[in-house]
PDB file of C-alpha atoms in Angstrom:
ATOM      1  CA  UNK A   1      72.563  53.319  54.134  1.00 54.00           C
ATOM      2  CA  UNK A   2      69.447  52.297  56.335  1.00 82.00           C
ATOM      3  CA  UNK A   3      67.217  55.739  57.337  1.00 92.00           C
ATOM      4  CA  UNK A   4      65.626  55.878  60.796  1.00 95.00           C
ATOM      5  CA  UNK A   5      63.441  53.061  61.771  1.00 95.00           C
ATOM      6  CA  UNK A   6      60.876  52.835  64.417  1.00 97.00           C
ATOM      7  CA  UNK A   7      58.675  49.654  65.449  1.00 96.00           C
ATOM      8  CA  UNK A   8      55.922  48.909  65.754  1.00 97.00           C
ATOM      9  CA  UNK A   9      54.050  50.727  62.788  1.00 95.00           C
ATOM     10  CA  UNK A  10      50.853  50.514  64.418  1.00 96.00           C
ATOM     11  CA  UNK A  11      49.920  49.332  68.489  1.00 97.00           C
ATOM     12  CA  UNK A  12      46.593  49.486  69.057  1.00 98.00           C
ATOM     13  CA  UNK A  13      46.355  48.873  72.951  1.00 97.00           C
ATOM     14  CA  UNK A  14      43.301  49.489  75.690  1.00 97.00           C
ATOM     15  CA  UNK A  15      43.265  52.229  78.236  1.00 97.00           C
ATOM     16  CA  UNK A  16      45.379  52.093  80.976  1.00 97.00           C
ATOM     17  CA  UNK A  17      48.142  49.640  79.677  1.00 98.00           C
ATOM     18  CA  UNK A  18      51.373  50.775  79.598  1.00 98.00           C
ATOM     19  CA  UNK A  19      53.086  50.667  75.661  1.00 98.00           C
ATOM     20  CA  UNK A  20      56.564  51.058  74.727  1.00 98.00           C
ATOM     21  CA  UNK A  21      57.548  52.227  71.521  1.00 98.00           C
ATOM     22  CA  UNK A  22      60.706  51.887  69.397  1.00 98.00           C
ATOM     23  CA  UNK A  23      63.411  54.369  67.675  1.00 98.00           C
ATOM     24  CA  UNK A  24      66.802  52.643  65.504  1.00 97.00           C
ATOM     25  CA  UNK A  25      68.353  55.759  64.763  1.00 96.00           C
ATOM     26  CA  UNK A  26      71.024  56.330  61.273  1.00 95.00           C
ATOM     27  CA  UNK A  27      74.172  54.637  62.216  1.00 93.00           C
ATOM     28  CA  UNK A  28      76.400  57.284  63.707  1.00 91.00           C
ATOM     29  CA  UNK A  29      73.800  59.728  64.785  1.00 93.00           C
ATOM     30  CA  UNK A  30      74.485  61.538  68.007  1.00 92.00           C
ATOM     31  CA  UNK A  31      71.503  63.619  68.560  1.00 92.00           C
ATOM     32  CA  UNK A  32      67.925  62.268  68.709  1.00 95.00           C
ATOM     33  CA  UNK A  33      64.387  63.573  68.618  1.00 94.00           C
ATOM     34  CA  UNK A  34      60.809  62.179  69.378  1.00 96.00           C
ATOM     35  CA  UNK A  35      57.895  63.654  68.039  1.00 96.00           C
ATOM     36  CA  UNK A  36      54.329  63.712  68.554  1.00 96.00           C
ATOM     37  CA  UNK A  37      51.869  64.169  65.972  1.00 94.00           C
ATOM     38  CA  UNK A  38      47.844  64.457  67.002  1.00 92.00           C
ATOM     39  CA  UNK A  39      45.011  64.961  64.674  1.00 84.00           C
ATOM     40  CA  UNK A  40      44.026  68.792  64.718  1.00 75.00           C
ATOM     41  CA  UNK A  41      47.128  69.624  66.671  1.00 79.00           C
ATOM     42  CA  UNK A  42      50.163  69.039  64.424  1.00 84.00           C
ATOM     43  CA  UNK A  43      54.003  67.960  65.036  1.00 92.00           C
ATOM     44  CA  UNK A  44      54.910  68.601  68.663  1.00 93.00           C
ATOM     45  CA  UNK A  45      58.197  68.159  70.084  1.00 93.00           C
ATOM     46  CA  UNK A  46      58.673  65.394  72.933  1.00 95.00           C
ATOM     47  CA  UNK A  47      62.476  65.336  73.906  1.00 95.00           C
ATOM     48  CA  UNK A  48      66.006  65.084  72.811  1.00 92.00           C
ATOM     49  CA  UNK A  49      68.761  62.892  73.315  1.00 93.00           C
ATOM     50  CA  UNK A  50      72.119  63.818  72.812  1.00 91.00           C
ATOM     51  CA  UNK A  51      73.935  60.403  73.312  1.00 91.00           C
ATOM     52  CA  UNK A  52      72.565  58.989  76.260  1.00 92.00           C
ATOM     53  CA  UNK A  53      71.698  61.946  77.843  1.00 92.00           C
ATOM     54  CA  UNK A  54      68.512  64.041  77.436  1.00 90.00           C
ATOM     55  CA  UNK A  55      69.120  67.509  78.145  1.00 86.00           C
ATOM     56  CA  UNK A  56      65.467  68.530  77.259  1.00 88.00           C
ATOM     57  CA  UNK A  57      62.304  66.729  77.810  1.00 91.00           C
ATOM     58  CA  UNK A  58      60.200  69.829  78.142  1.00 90.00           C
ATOM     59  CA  UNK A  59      57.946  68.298  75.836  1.00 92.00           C
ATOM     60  CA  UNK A  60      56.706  65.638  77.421  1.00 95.00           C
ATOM     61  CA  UNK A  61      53.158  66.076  78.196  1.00 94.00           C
ATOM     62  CA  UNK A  62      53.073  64.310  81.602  1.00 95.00           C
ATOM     63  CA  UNK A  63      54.707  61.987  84.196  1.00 96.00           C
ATOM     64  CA  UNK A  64      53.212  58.924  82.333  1.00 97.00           C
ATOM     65  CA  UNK A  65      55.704  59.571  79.276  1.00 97.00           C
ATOM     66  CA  UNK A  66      59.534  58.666  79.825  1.00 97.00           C
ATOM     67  CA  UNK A  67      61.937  58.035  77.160  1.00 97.00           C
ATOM     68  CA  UNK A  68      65.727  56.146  77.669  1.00 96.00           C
ATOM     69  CA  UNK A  69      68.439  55.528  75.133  1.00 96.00           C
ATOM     70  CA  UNK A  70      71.259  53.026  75.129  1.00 91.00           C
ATOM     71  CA  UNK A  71      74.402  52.610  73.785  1.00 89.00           C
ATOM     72  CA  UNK A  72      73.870  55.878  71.931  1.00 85.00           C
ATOM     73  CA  UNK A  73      71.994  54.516  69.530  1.00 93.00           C
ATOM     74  CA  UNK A  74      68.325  52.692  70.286  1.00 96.00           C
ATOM     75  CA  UNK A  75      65.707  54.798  71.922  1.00 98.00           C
ATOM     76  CA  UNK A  76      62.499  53.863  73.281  1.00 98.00           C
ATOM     77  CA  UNK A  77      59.406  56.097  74.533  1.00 98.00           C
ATOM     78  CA  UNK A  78      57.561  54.372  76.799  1.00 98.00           C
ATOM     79  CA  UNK A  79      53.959  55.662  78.042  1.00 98.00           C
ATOM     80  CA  UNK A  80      52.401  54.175  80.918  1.00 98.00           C
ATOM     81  CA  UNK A  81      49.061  54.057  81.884  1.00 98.00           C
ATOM     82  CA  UNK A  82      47.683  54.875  78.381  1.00 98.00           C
ATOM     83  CA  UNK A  83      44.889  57.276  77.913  1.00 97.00           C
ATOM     84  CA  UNK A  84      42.442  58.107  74.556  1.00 96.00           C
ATOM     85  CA  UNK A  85      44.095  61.571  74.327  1.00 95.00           C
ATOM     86  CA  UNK A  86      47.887  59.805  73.734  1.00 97.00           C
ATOM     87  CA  UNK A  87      46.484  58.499  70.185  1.00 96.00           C
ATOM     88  CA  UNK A  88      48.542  59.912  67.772  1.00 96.00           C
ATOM     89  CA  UNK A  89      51.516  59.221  65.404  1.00 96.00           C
ATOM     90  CA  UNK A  90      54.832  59.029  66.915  1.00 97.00           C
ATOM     91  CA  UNK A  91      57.717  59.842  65.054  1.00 97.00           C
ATOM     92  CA  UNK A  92      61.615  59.889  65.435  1.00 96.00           C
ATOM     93  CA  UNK A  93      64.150  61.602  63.912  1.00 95.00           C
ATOM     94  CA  UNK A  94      68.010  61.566  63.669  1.00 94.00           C
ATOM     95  CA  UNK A  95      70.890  63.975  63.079  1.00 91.00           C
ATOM     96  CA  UNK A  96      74.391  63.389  62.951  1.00 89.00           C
ATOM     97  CA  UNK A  97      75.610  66.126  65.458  1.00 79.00           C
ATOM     98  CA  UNK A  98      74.044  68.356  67.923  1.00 73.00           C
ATOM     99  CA  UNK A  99      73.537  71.808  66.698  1.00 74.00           C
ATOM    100  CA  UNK A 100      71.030  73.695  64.778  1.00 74.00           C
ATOM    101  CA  UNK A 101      72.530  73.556  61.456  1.00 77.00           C
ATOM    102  CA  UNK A 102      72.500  69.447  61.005  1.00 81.00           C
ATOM    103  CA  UNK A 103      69.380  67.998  58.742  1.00 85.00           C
ATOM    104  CA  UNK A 104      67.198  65.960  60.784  1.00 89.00           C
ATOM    105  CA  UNK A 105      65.606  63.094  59.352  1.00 91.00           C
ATOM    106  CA  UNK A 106      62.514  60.975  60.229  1.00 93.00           C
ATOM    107  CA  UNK A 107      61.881  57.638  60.865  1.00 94.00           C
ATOM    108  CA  UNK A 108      58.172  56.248  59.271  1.00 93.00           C
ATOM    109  CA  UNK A 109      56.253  56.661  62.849  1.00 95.00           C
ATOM    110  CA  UNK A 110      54.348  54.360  65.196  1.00 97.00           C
ATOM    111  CA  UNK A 111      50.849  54.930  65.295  1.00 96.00           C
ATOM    112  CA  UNK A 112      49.049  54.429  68.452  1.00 97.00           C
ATOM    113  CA  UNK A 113      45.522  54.047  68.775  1.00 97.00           C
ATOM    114  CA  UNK A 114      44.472  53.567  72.470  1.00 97.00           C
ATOM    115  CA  UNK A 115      41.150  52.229  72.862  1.00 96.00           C
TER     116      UNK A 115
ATOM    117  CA  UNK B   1      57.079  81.227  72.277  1.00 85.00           C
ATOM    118  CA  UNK B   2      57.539  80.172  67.886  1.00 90.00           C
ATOM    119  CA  UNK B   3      54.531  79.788  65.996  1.00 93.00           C
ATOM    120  CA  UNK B   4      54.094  78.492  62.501  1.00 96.00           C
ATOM    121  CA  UNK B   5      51.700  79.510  60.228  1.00 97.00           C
ATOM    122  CA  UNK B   6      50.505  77.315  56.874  1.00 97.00           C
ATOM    123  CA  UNK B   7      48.117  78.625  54.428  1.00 93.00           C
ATOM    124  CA  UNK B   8      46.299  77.712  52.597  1.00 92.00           C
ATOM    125  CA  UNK B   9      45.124  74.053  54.342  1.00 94.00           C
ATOM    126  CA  UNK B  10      44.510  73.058  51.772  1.00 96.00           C
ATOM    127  CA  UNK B  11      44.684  73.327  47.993  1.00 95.00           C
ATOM    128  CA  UNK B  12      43.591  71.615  45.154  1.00 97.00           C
ATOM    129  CA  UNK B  13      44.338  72.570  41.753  1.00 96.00           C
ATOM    130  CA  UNK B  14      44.891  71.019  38.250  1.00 97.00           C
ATOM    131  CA  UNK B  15      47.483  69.032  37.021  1.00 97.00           C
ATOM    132  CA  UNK B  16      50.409  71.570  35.108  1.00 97.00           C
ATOM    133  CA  UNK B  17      49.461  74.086  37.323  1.00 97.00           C
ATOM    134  CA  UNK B  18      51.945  76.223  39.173  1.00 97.00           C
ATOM    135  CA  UNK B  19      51.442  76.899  42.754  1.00 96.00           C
ATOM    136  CA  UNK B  20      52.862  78.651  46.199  1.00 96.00           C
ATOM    137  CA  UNK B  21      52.405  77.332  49.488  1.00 97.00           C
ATOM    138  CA  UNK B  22      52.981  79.768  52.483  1.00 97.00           C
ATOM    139  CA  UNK B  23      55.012  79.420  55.512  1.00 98.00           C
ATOM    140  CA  UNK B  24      54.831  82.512  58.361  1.00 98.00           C
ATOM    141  CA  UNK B  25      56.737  82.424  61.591  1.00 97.00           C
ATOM    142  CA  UNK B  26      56.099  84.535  64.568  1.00 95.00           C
ATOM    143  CA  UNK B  27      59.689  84.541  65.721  1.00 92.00           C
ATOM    144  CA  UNK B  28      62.564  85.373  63.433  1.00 91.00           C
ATOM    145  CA  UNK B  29      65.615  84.440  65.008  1.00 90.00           C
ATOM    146  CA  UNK B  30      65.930  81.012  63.337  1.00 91.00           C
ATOM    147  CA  UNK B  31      69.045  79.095  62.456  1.00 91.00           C
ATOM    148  CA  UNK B  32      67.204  77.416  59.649  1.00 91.00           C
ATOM    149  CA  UNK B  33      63.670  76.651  58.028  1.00 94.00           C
ATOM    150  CA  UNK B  34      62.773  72.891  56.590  1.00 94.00           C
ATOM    151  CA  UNK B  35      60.178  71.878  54.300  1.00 96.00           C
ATOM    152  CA  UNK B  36      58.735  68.267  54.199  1.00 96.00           C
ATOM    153  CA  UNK B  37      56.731  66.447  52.495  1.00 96.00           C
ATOM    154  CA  UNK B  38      54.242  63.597  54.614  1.00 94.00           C
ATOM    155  CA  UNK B  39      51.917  61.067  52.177  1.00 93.00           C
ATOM    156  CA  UNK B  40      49.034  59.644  53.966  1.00 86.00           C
ATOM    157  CA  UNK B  41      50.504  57.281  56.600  1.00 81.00           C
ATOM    158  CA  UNK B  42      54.037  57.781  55.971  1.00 83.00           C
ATOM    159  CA  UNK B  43      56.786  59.860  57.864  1.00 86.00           C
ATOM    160  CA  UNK B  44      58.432  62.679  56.813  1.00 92.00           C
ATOM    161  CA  UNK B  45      60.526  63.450  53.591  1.00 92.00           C
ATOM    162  CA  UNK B  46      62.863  66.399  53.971  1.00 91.00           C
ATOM    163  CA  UNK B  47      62.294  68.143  50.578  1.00 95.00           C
ATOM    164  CA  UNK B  48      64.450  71.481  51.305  1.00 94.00           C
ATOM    165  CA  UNK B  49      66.542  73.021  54.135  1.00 92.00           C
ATOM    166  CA  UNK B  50      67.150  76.817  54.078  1.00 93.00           C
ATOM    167  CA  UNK B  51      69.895  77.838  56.485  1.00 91.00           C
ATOM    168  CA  UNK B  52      68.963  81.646  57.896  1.00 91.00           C
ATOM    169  CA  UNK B  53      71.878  83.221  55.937  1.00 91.00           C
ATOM    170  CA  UNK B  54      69.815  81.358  52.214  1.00 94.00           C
ATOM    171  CA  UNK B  55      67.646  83.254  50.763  1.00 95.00           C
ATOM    172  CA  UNK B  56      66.543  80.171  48.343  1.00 95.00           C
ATOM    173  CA  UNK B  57      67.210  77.063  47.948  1.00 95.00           C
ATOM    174  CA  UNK B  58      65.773  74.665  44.665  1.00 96.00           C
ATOM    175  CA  UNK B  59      65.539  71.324  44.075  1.00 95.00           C
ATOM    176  CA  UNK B  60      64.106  70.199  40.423  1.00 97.00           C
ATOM    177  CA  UNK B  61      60.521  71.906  40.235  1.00 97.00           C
ATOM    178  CA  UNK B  62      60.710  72.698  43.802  1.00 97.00           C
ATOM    179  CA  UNK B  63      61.831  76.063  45.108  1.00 97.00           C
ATOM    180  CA  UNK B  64      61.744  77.463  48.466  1.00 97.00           C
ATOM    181  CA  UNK B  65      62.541  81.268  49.602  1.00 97.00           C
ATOM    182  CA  UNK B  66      62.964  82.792  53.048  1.00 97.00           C
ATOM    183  CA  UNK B  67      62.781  86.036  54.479  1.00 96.00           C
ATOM    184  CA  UNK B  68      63.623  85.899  57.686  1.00 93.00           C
ATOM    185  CA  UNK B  69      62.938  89.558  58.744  1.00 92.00           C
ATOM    186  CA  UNK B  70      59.362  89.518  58.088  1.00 95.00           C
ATOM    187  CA  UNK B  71      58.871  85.520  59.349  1.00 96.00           C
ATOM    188  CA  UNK B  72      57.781  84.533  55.833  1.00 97.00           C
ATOM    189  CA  UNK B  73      58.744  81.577  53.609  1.00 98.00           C
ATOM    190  CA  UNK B  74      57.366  80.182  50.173  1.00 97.00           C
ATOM    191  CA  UNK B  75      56.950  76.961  48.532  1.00 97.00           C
ATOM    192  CA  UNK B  76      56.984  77.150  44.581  1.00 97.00           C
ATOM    193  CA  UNK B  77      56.465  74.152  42.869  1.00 97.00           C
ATOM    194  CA  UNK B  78      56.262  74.196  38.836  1.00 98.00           C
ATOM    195  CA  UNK B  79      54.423  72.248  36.747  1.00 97.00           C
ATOM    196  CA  UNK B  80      52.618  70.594  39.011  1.00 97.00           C
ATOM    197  CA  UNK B  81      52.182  66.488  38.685  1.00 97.00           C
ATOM    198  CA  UNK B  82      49.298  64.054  40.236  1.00 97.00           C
ATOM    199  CA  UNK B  83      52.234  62.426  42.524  1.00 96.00           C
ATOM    200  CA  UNK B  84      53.017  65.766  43.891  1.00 97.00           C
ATOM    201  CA  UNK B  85      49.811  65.688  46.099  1.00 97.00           C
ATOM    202  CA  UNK B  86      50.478  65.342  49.509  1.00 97.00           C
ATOM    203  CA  UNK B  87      50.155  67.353  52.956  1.00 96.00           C
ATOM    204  CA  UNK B  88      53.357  69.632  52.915  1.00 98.00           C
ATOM    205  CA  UNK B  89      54.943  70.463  56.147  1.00 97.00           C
ATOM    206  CA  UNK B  90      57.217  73.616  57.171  1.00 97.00           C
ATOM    207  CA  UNK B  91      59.183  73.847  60.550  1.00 95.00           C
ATOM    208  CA  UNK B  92      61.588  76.360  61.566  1.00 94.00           C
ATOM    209  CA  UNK B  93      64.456  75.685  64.293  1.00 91.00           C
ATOM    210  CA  UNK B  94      65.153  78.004  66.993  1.00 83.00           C
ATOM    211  CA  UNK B  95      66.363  78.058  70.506  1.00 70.00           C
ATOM    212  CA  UNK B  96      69.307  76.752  72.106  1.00 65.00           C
ATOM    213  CA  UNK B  97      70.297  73.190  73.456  1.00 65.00           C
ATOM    214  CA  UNK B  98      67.731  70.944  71.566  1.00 68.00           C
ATOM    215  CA  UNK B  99      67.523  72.911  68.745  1.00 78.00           C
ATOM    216  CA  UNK B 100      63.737  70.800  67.920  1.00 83.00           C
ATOM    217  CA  UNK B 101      61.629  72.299  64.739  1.00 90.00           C
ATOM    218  CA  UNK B 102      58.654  73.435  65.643  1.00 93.00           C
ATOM    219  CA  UNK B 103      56.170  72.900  62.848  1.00 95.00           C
ATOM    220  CA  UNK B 104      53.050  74.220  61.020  1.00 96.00           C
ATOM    221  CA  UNK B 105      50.010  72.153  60.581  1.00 94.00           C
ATOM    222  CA  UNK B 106      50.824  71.342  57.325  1.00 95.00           C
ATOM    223  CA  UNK B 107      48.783  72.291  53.431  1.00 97.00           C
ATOM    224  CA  UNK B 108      46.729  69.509  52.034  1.00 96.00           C
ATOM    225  CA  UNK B 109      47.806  69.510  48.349  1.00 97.00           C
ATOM    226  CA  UNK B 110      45.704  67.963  46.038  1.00 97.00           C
ATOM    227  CA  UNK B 111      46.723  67.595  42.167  1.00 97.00           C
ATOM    228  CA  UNK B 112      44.186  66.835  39.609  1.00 97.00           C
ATOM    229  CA  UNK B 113      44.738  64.782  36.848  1.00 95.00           C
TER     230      UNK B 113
END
């Protein structure tokens, strides 16, 4: 079946616009993950959606970064006010359950540049 | 607070070649460790998942160990091919309620032809 899909691949956008970025998850996934990825600074976690719900958004870096999900299934990360420093790519991942022992697996990424 | 380790950063070496990338984690209650593969502007490819009661697990030239005590995991990959070059990722999961991975920064793996 279809993997995890995010859109767009790239958004280039100038500082201080707001962006929103998008997450299809597997079909029948529960549990949902964003990811940041920075040059120099690796993968970071963002938040987690289980359902509609997010139970933990300690890593979001700051008030300007929220995140929804619909219908259990669509998520998108929206950033407002974009600054230089929230270039990176963003990736999404899927699992089919909560809990630790379920594979999670990653969409292709949106890569921001903010100019 | 977990911390993942990767070293080398990278690694180049000749095509047939054996090699072992290293994965160290600072904490070593983990349910399970994952390692990925990510080509240049691409997401991630899960290549194997070791749950924390594995040892091992192998997939074609690919094999990856864990020992959990001492926060240490290997890559081994055999007979090493041009295609296989790539930046190789290794996260561990821990914690409760998200369960995220927390990741390493990843070895640059560059196979000669």
């Amino acid at each position: 079946g279809a993997g995890v899909s995010q859109s767009p691949s790239n958004k280039v956008t100038e500082k201080g616009k707001d962006v929103e970025l998008r997450c299809d998850p597997i079909s029948g996934h529960t549990a949902l993950y964003w990811y940041r990825q920075s040059l120099g600074q690796g993968l970071e976690f963002l938040i987690y959606f289980q359902g509609n719900s997010a139970p933990d958004k300690s890593g979001l870096p700051s008030d300007r970064f929220s995140a929804e999900r619909t219908g259990g299934s669509v998520s998108t990360l929206t950033i407002q006010r974009t600054q230089q420093e929230d270039s990176a790519v963003y990736l999404c991942a899927s699992s089919l359950q909560q809990g630790p022992y379920n594979e999670q697996f990653f969409g292709p990424g949106t890569r921001l540049t903010v100019l | 607070k977990q911390e993942v380790t990767q070293i080398p950063a990278a690694l180049s070496v000749p095509e047939g070649e054996n090699l072992v990338l290293n994965c160290s984690f600072t904490d070593s209650a983990i349910y399970n460790l994952q390692w990925f593969r990510q080509d240049p502007g691409k997401g991630l490819t899960s290549l194997l998942l070791i749950q924390s009661s594995q040892r091992e697990q192998t997939s074609g030239r690919l094999n990856a160990s864990l020992d959990k005590s001492s926060g240490r995991s290997t890559l081994y990959i055999a007979a090493s091919q041009p295609g296989d070059s790539a930046t190789y990722l290794c996260a561990v999961r821990t914690g409760a309620g998200s369960y995220q991975l927390t990741f390493g920064k990843g070895t640059k793996l560059s196979v000669i032809p």
